[in-house]
Coordinates of C-alpha atoms and ligand atoms in Angstrom, one line a residue:
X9 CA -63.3 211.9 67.1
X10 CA -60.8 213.5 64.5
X11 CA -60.4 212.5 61.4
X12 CA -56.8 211.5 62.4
X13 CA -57.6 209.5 65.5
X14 CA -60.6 207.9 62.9
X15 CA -57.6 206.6 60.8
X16 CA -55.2 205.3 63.8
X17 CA -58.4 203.2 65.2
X18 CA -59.1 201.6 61.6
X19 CA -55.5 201.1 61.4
X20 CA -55.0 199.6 64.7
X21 CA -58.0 197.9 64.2
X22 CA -57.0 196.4 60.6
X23 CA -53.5 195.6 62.1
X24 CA -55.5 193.9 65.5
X25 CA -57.1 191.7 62.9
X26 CA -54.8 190.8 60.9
X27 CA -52.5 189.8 63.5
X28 CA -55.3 187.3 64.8
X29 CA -55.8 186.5 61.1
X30 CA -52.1 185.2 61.1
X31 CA -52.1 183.5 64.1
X32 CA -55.2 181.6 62.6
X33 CA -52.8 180.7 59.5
X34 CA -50.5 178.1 60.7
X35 CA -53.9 176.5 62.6
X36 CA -55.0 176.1 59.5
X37 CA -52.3 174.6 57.8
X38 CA -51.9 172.4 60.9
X39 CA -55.2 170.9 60.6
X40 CA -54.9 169.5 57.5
X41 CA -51.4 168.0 58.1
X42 CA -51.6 167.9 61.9
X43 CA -50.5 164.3 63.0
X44 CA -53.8 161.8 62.8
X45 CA -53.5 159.6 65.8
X46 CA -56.4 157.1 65.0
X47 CA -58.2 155.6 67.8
X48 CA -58.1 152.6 69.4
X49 CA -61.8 151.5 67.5
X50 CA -60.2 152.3 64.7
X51 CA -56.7 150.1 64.6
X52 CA -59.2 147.2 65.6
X53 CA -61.1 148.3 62.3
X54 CA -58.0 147.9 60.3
X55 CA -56.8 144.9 61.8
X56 CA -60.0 143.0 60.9
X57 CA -60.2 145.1 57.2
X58 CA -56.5 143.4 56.9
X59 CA -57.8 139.8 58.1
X60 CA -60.2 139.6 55.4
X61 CA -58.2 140.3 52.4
X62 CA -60.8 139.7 49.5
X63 CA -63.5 142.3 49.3
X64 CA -66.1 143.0 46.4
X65 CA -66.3 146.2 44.4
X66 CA -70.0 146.7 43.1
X67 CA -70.0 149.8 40.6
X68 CA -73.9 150.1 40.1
X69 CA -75.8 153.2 39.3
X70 CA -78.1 154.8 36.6
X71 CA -75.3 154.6 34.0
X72 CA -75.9 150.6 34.8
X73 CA -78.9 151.3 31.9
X74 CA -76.5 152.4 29.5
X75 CA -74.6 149.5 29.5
X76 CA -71.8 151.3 28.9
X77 CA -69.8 151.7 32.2
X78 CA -69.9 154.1 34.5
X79 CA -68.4 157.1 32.5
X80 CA -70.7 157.2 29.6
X81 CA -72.7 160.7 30.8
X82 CA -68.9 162.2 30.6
X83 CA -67.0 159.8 27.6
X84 CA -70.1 160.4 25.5
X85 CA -70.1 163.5 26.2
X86 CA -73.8 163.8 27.0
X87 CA -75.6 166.2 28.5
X88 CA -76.2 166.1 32.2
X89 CA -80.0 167.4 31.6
X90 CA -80.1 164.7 29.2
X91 CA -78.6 162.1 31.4
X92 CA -81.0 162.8 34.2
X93 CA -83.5 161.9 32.4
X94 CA -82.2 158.1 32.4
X95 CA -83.1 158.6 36.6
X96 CA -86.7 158.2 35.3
X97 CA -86.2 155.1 33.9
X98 CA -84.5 153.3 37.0
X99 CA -86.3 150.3 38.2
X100 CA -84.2 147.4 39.2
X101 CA -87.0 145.4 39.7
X102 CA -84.3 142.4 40.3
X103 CA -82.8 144.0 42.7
X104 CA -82.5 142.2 45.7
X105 CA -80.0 142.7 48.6
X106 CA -79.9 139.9 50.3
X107 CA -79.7 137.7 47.4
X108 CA -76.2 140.2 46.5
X109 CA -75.0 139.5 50.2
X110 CA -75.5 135.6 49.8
X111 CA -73.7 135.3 46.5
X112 CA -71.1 137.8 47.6
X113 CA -70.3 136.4 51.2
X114 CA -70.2 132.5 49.3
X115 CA -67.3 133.5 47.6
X116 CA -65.5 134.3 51.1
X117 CA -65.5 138.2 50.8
X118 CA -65.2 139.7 54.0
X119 CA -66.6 143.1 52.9
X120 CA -68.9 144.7 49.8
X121 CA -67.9 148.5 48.7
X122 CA -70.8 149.8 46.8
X123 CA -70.7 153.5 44.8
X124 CA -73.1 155.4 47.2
X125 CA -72.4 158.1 44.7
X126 CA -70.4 157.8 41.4
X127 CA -69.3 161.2 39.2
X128 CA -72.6 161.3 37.6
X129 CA -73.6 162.8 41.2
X130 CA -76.1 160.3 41.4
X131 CA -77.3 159.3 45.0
X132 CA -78.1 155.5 46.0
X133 CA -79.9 156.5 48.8
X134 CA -82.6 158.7 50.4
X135 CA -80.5 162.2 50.6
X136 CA -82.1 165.2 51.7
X137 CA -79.1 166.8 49.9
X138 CA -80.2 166.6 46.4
X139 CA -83.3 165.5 44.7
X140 CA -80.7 163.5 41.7
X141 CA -81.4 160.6 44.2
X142 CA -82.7 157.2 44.0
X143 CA -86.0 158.6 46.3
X144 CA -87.1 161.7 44.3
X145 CA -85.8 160.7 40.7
X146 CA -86.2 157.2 39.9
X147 CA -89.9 155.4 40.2
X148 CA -88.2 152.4 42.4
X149 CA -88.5 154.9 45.7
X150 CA -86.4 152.1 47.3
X151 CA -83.3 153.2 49.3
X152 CA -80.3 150.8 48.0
X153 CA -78.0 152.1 50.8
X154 CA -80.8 150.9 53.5
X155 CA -81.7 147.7 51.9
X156 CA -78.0 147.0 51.2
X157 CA -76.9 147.5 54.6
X158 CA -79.4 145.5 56.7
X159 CA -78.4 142.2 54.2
X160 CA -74.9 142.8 55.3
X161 CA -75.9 143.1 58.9
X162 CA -78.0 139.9 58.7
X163 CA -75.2 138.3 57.3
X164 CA -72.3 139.8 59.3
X165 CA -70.3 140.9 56.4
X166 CA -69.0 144.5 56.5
X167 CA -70.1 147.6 54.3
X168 CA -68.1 150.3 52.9
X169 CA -69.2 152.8 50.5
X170 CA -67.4 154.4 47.7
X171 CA -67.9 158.3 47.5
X172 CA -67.2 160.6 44.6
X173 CA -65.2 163.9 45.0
X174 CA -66.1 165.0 41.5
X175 CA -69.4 165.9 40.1
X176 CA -70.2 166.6 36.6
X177 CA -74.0 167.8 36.9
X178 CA -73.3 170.3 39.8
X179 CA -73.0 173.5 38.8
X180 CA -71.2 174.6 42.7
X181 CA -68.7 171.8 42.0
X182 CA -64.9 173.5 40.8
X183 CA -64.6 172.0 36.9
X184 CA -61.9 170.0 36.7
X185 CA -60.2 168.1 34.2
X186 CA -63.1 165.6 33.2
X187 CA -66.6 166.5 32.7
X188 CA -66.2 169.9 31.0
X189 CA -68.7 169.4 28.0
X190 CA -71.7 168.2 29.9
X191 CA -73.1 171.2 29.5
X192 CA -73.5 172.5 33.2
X193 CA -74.0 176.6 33.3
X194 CA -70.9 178.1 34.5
X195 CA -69.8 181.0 36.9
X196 CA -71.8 179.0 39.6
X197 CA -68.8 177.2 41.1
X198 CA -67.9 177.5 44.8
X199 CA -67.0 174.7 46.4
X200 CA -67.6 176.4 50.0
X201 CA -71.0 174.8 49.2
X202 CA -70.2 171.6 47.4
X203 CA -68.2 170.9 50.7
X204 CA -71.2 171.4 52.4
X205 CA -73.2 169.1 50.1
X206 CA -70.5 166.9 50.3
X207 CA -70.4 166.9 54.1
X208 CA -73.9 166.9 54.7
X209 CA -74.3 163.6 52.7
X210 CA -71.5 161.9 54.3
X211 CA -72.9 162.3 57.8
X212 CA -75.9 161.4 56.7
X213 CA -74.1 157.7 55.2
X214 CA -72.9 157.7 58.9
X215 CA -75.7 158.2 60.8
X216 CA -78.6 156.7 58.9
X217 CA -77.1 152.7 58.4
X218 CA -75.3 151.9 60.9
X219 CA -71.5 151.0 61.2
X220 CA -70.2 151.7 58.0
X221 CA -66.7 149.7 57.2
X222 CA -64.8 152.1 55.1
X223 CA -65.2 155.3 53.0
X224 CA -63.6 154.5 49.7
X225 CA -63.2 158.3 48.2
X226 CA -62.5 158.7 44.4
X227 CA -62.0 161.4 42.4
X228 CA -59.4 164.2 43.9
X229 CA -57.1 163.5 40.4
X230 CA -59.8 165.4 38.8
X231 CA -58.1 168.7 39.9
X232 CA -53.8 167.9 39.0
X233 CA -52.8 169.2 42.5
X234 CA -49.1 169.3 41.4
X235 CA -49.7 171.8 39.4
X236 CA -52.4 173.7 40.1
X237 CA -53.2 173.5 43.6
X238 CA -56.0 173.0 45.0
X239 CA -57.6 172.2 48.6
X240 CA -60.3 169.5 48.7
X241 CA -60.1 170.4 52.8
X242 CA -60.1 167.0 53.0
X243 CA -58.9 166.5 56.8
X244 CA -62.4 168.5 57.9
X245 CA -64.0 165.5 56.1
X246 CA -61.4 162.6 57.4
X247 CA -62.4 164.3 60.6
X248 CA -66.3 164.2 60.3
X249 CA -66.0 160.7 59.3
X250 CA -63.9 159.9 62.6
X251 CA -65.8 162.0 64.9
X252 CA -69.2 160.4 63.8
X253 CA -67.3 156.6 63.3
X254 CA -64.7 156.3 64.8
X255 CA -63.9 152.6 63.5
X256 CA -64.5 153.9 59.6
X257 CA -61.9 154.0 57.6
X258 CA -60.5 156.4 55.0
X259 CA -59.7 155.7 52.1
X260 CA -58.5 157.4 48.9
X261 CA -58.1 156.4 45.6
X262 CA -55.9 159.4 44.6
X263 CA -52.7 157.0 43.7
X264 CA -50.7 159.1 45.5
X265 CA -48.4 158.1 49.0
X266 CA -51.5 158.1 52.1
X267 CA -52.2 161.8 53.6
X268 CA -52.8 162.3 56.9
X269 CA -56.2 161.1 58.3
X270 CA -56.2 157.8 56.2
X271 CA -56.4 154.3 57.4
X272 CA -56.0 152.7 54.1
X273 CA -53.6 152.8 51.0
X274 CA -55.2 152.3 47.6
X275 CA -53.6 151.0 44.3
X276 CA -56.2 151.0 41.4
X277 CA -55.3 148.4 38.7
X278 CA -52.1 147.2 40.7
X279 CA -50.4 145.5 43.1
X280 CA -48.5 147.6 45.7
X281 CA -45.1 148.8 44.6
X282 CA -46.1 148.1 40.7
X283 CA -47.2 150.2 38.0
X284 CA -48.6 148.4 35.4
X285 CA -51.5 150.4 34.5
X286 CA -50.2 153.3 35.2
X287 CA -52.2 155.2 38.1
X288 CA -49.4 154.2 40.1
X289 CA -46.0 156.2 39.3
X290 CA -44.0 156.7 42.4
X291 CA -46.6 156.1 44.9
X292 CA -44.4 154.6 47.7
X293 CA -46.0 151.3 49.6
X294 CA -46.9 152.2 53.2
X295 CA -45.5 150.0 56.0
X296 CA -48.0 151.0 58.6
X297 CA -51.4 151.2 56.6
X298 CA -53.5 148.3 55.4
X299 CA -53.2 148.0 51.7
X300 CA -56.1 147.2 48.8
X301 CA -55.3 146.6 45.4
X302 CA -58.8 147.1 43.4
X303 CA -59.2 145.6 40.4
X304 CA -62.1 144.9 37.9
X305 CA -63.7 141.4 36.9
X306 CA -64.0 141.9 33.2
X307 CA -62.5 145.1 31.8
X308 CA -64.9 147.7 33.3
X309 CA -66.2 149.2 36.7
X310 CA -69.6 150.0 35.6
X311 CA -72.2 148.1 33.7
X312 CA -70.8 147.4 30.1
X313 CA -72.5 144.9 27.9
X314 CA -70.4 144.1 25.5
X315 CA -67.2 143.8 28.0
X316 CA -67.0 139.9 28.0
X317 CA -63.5 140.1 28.5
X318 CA -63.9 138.2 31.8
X319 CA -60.7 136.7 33.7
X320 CA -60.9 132.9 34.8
X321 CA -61.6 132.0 37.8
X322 CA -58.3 130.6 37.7
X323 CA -56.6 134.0 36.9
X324 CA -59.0 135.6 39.7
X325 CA -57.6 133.2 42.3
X326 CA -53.9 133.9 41.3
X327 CA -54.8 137.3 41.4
X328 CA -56.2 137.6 45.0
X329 CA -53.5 135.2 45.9
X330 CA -50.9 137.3 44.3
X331 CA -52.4 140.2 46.4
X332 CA -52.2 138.6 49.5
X333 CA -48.4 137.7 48.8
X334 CA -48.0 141.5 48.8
X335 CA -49.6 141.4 51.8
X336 CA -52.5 143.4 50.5
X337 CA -56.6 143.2 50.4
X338 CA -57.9 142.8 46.8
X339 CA -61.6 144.8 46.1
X340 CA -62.4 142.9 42.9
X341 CA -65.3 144.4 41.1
X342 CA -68.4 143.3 39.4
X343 CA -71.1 146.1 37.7
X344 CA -74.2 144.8 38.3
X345 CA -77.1 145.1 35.9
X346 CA -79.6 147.6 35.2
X347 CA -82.0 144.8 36.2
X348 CA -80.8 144.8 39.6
X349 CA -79.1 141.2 39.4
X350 CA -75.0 140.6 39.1
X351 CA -74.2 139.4 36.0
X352 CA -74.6 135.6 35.5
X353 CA -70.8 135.3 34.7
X354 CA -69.9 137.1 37.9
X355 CA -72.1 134.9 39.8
X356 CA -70.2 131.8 38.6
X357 CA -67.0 132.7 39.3
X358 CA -68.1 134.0 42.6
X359 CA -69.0 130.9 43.3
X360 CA -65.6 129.2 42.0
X361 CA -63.4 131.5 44.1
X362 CA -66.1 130.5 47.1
X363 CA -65.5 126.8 46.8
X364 CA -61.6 127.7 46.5
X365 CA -61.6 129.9 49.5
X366 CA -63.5 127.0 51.4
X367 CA -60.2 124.9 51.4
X368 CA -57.5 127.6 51.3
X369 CA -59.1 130.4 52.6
X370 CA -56.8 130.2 55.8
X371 CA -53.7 130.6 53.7
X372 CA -54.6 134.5 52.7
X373 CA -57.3 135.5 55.2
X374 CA -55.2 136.8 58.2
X375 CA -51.9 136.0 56.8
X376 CA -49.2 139.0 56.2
X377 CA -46.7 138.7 53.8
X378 CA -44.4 135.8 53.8
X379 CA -40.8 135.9 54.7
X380 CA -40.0 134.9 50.8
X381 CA -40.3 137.8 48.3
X382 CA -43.0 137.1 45.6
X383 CA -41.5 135.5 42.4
X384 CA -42.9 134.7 38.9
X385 CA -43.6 131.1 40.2
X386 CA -45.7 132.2 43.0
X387 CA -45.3 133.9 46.6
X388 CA -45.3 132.7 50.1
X389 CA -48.2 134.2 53.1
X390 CA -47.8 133.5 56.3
X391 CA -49.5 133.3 60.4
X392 CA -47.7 132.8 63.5
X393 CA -45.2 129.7 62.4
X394 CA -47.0 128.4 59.0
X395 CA -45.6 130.0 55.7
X396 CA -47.9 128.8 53.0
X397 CA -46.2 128.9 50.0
X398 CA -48.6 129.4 46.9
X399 CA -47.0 127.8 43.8
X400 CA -49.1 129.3 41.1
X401 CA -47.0 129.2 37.8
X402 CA -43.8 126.3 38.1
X403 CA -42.4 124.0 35.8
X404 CA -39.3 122.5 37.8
X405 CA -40.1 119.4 39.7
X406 CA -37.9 121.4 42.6
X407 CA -38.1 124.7 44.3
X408 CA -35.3 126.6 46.5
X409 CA -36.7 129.0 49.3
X410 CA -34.5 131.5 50.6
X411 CA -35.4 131.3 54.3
X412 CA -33.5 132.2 57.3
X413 CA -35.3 130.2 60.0
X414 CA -35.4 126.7 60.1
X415 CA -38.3 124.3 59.2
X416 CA -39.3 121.5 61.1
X417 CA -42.1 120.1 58.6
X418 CA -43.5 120.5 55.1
X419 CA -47.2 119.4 53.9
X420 CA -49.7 119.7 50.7
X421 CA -52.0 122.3 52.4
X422 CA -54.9 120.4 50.8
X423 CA -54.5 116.6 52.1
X424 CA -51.6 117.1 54.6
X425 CA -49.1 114.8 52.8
X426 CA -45.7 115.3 53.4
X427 CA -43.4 117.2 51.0
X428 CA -39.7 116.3 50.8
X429 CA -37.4 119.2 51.6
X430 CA -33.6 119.2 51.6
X431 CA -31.7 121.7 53.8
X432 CA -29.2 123.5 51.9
X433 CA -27.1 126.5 52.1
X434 CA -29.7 129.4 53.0
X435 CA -32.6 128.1 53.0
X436 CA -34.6 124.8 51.5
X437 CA -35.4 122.8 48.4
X438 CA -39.0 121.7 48.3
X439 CA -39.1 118.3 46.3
X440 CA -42.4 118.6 44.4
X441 CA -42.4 115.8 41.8
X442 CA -45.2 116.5 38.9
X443 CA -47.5 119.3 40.7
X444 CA -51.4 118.9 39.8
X445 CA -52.6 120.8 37.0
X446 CA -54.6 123.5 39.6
X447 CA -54.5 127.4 40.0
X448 CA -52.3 127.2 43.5
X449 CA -50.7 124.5 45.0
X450 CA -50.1 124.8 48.4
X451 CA -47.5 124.0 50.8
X452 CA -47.6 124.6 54.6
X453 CA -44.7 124.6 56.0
X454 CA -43.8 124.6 59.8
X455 CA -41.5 126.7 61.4
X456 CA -39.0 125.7 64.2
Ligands
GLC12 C1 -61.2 155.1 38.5 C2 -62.4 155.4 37.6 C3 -63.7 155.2 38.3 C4 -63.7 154.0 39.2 C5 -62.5 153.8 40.0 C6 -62.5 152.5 40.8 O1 -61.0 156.1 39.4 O2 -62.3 156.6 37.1 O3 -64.7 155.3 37.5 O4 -64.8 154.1 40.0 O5 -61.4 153.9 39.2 O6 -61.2 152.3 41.2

């Protein structure tokens, strides 16, 4: 062969695969954006997510012992060799699941998200991914993910497991904008691999403990994809989690409008459509995804001991009931200790929002949204032809309701005593006299 005809061949060659290359683009780009129709397991998953509308955050991990919530290795700007060496030191020897499930399910919660795996990288359970896991690097040798998820099974409450995107001890994970001065060597990043990692430990979550409610990701606003872009791939893992569970959902804390391939729309610190804290600018509600507002107990996610800044119970029913006017789930949090047991103050009000939920529980769990928009006085839920309208915060002695269809009957939720109502141009006034001095009073009201 000449020279000549050497060069055509390379060149038709190149050109051959280059073409094929191209074709290959758009596929690409399609599978990340390509339409995510979710399956019929899946929708039934999200109805039942959206029925239980209280759910509790547990944010328990090795940072737990520092008392200090779950950012210390990267706010105190430890080093991760350092920090690993609090994995030696990890024995909850309070820890027990079913106790968690008990206390958790009294207070009506129809689901528990635990951090399989928080930014620290540290694993809850017995990966073959890493040895930074509870199995190889703590003395407990207990797998928290196992034990954790036959309680809930026992007990017929649903598990879902938070998963961080970022990792400040890998060296393969891309730096981003938080745990740059934990000391991990560089030039090692390549996050071919940490996808793999990633991937590898998230089948395993799916295969190893059954039906698994939700995956609750975190951490994608480590990289500002606005402007600098960068590609988590994340569809291949919405994908994997799909094809090995169908009925998990996706979730992702990245306070942004849902991407393709989620089932669930997150608003850290909020309630959807406000931006009080400030993860939320611009993220648009979604009108076809369940909703979750999460939102801590005290001040902090993790373990913190001197965080005593602990809502009421009173405020934490407002809250969830406030959520549920939004027609959203609230994932309230508690950070367990590095004893293994909730904190007692947690517990209580556990309890208090249990014996709460025992009475009004039916006017948030499978409600949607009531037909009056929430006010500073309260907001209104509703099923099939009750509205429930939760009176939270009212000093008039009346109350007008915009309402378009007619009412044929208005009781005290609690004891079924009438309430007098007055027709009047657009809607009703509710006749409420002195209201009892109690978080939410509410009113059923029957439509025509
Ligand atoms: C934020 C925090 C993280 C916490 C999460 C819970 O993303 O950085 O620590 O786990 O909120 O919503």
């Amino acid at each position: 062969m000449t020279n000549k005809s050497m060069k055509h061949r390379f060149i038709n060659r190149t050109a051959l695969s280059l073409a094929f290359f191209l074709t290959l683009l758009p596929g690409i780009a399609l599978a990340q954006n390509d339409v995510y129709v979710p399956s019929a397991e899946n929708l039934k998953s999200r109805q039942e997510f959206n029925d239980a509308r209280f759910g509790v955050f547990l944010h328990w991990g090795i940072y737990s012992m520092l008392a200090s919530g779950e950012w210390a290795l990267n706010d105190n700007n430890l080093l991760f060799e350092d920090y690993k060496q609090l994995a030696g030191g990890f024995f909850p020897s309070q820890f027990d699941a079913r106790e968690w499930v008990r206390q958790i399910k009294a207070s009506g919660a129809g689901y528990i998200c635990l951090t399989s795996r928080h930014h620290d990288g540290f694993s809850m359970w017995d990966t073959d991914r890493s040895d930074f896991d509870i199995m190889d690097a703590t003395p407990f040798r207990r797998d928290i993910i196992a034990e954790l998820a036959q309680a809930c099974r026992e007990e017929g409450i649903r598990l879902h497991l938070y998963y961080s995107h970022l990792d400040w001890g890998r060296p393969d994970y891309p730096l981003g904008r938080t745990g740059r001065r934990t000391g991990r060597p560089t030039g090692q990043e390549n996050y071919d691999q940490y996808l793999a990692f990633m991937k590898g430990q998230l089948e395993e979550l799916l295969t190893k403990y059954g039906p698994i409610g939700a995956i609750w990701f975190d951490g994608i606003w480590d990289h500002d994809i606005d402007r600098t872009p960068f590609d988590w791939r994340l569809r291949e893992q919405y994908d994997l989690i799909h094809r090995l569970q169908p009925g998990c959902l996706v979730a992702n804390n990245h306070h942004k409008a849902p991407y393709e391939g989620e089932d669930i729309q997150i608003f850290e610190r909020d309630l959807p459509g406000e931006n009080t804290a400030g993860y939320s600018a611009g993220q648009q509600v979604s009108n076809k995804l369940p909703l979750e507002t999460c939102q801590t107990m005290n001040g902090m996610w993790g373990y913190k001991i001197t965080d005593r800044n602990y809502k009421s119970p009173a405020q934490l029913i407002q809250l969830l009931v406030r959520t549920a006017g939004k027609g959203a789930n609230l994932l309230l949090n508690i950070g367990p200790q590095p004893n293994g047991k909730l904190p007692a103050a947690a517990v209580t009000r556990l309890q208090q929002i249990g014996e709460w939920m025992k009475i009004y529980g039916p006017t948030v769990k499978g409600t949607q949204g009531g037909p009056v928009a929430p006010h500073a006085w309260g907001v209104t839920t509703s099923r099939d032809d009750k509205v429930y309208v939760h009176i939270l915060n009212l000093e008039d002695t009346t109350l007008f309701l915009p309402l378009e269809k007619k009412i044929a009957k208005a009781v005290f939720f609690k004891d079924g005593s009438a309430v007098k109502f007055t027709k009047v141009p657009g809607g009703i006034t509710l006749s409420l006299g002195e209201l009892p001095a109690e978080p939410d009073t509410v009113i059923e009201l029957t439509i025509k």
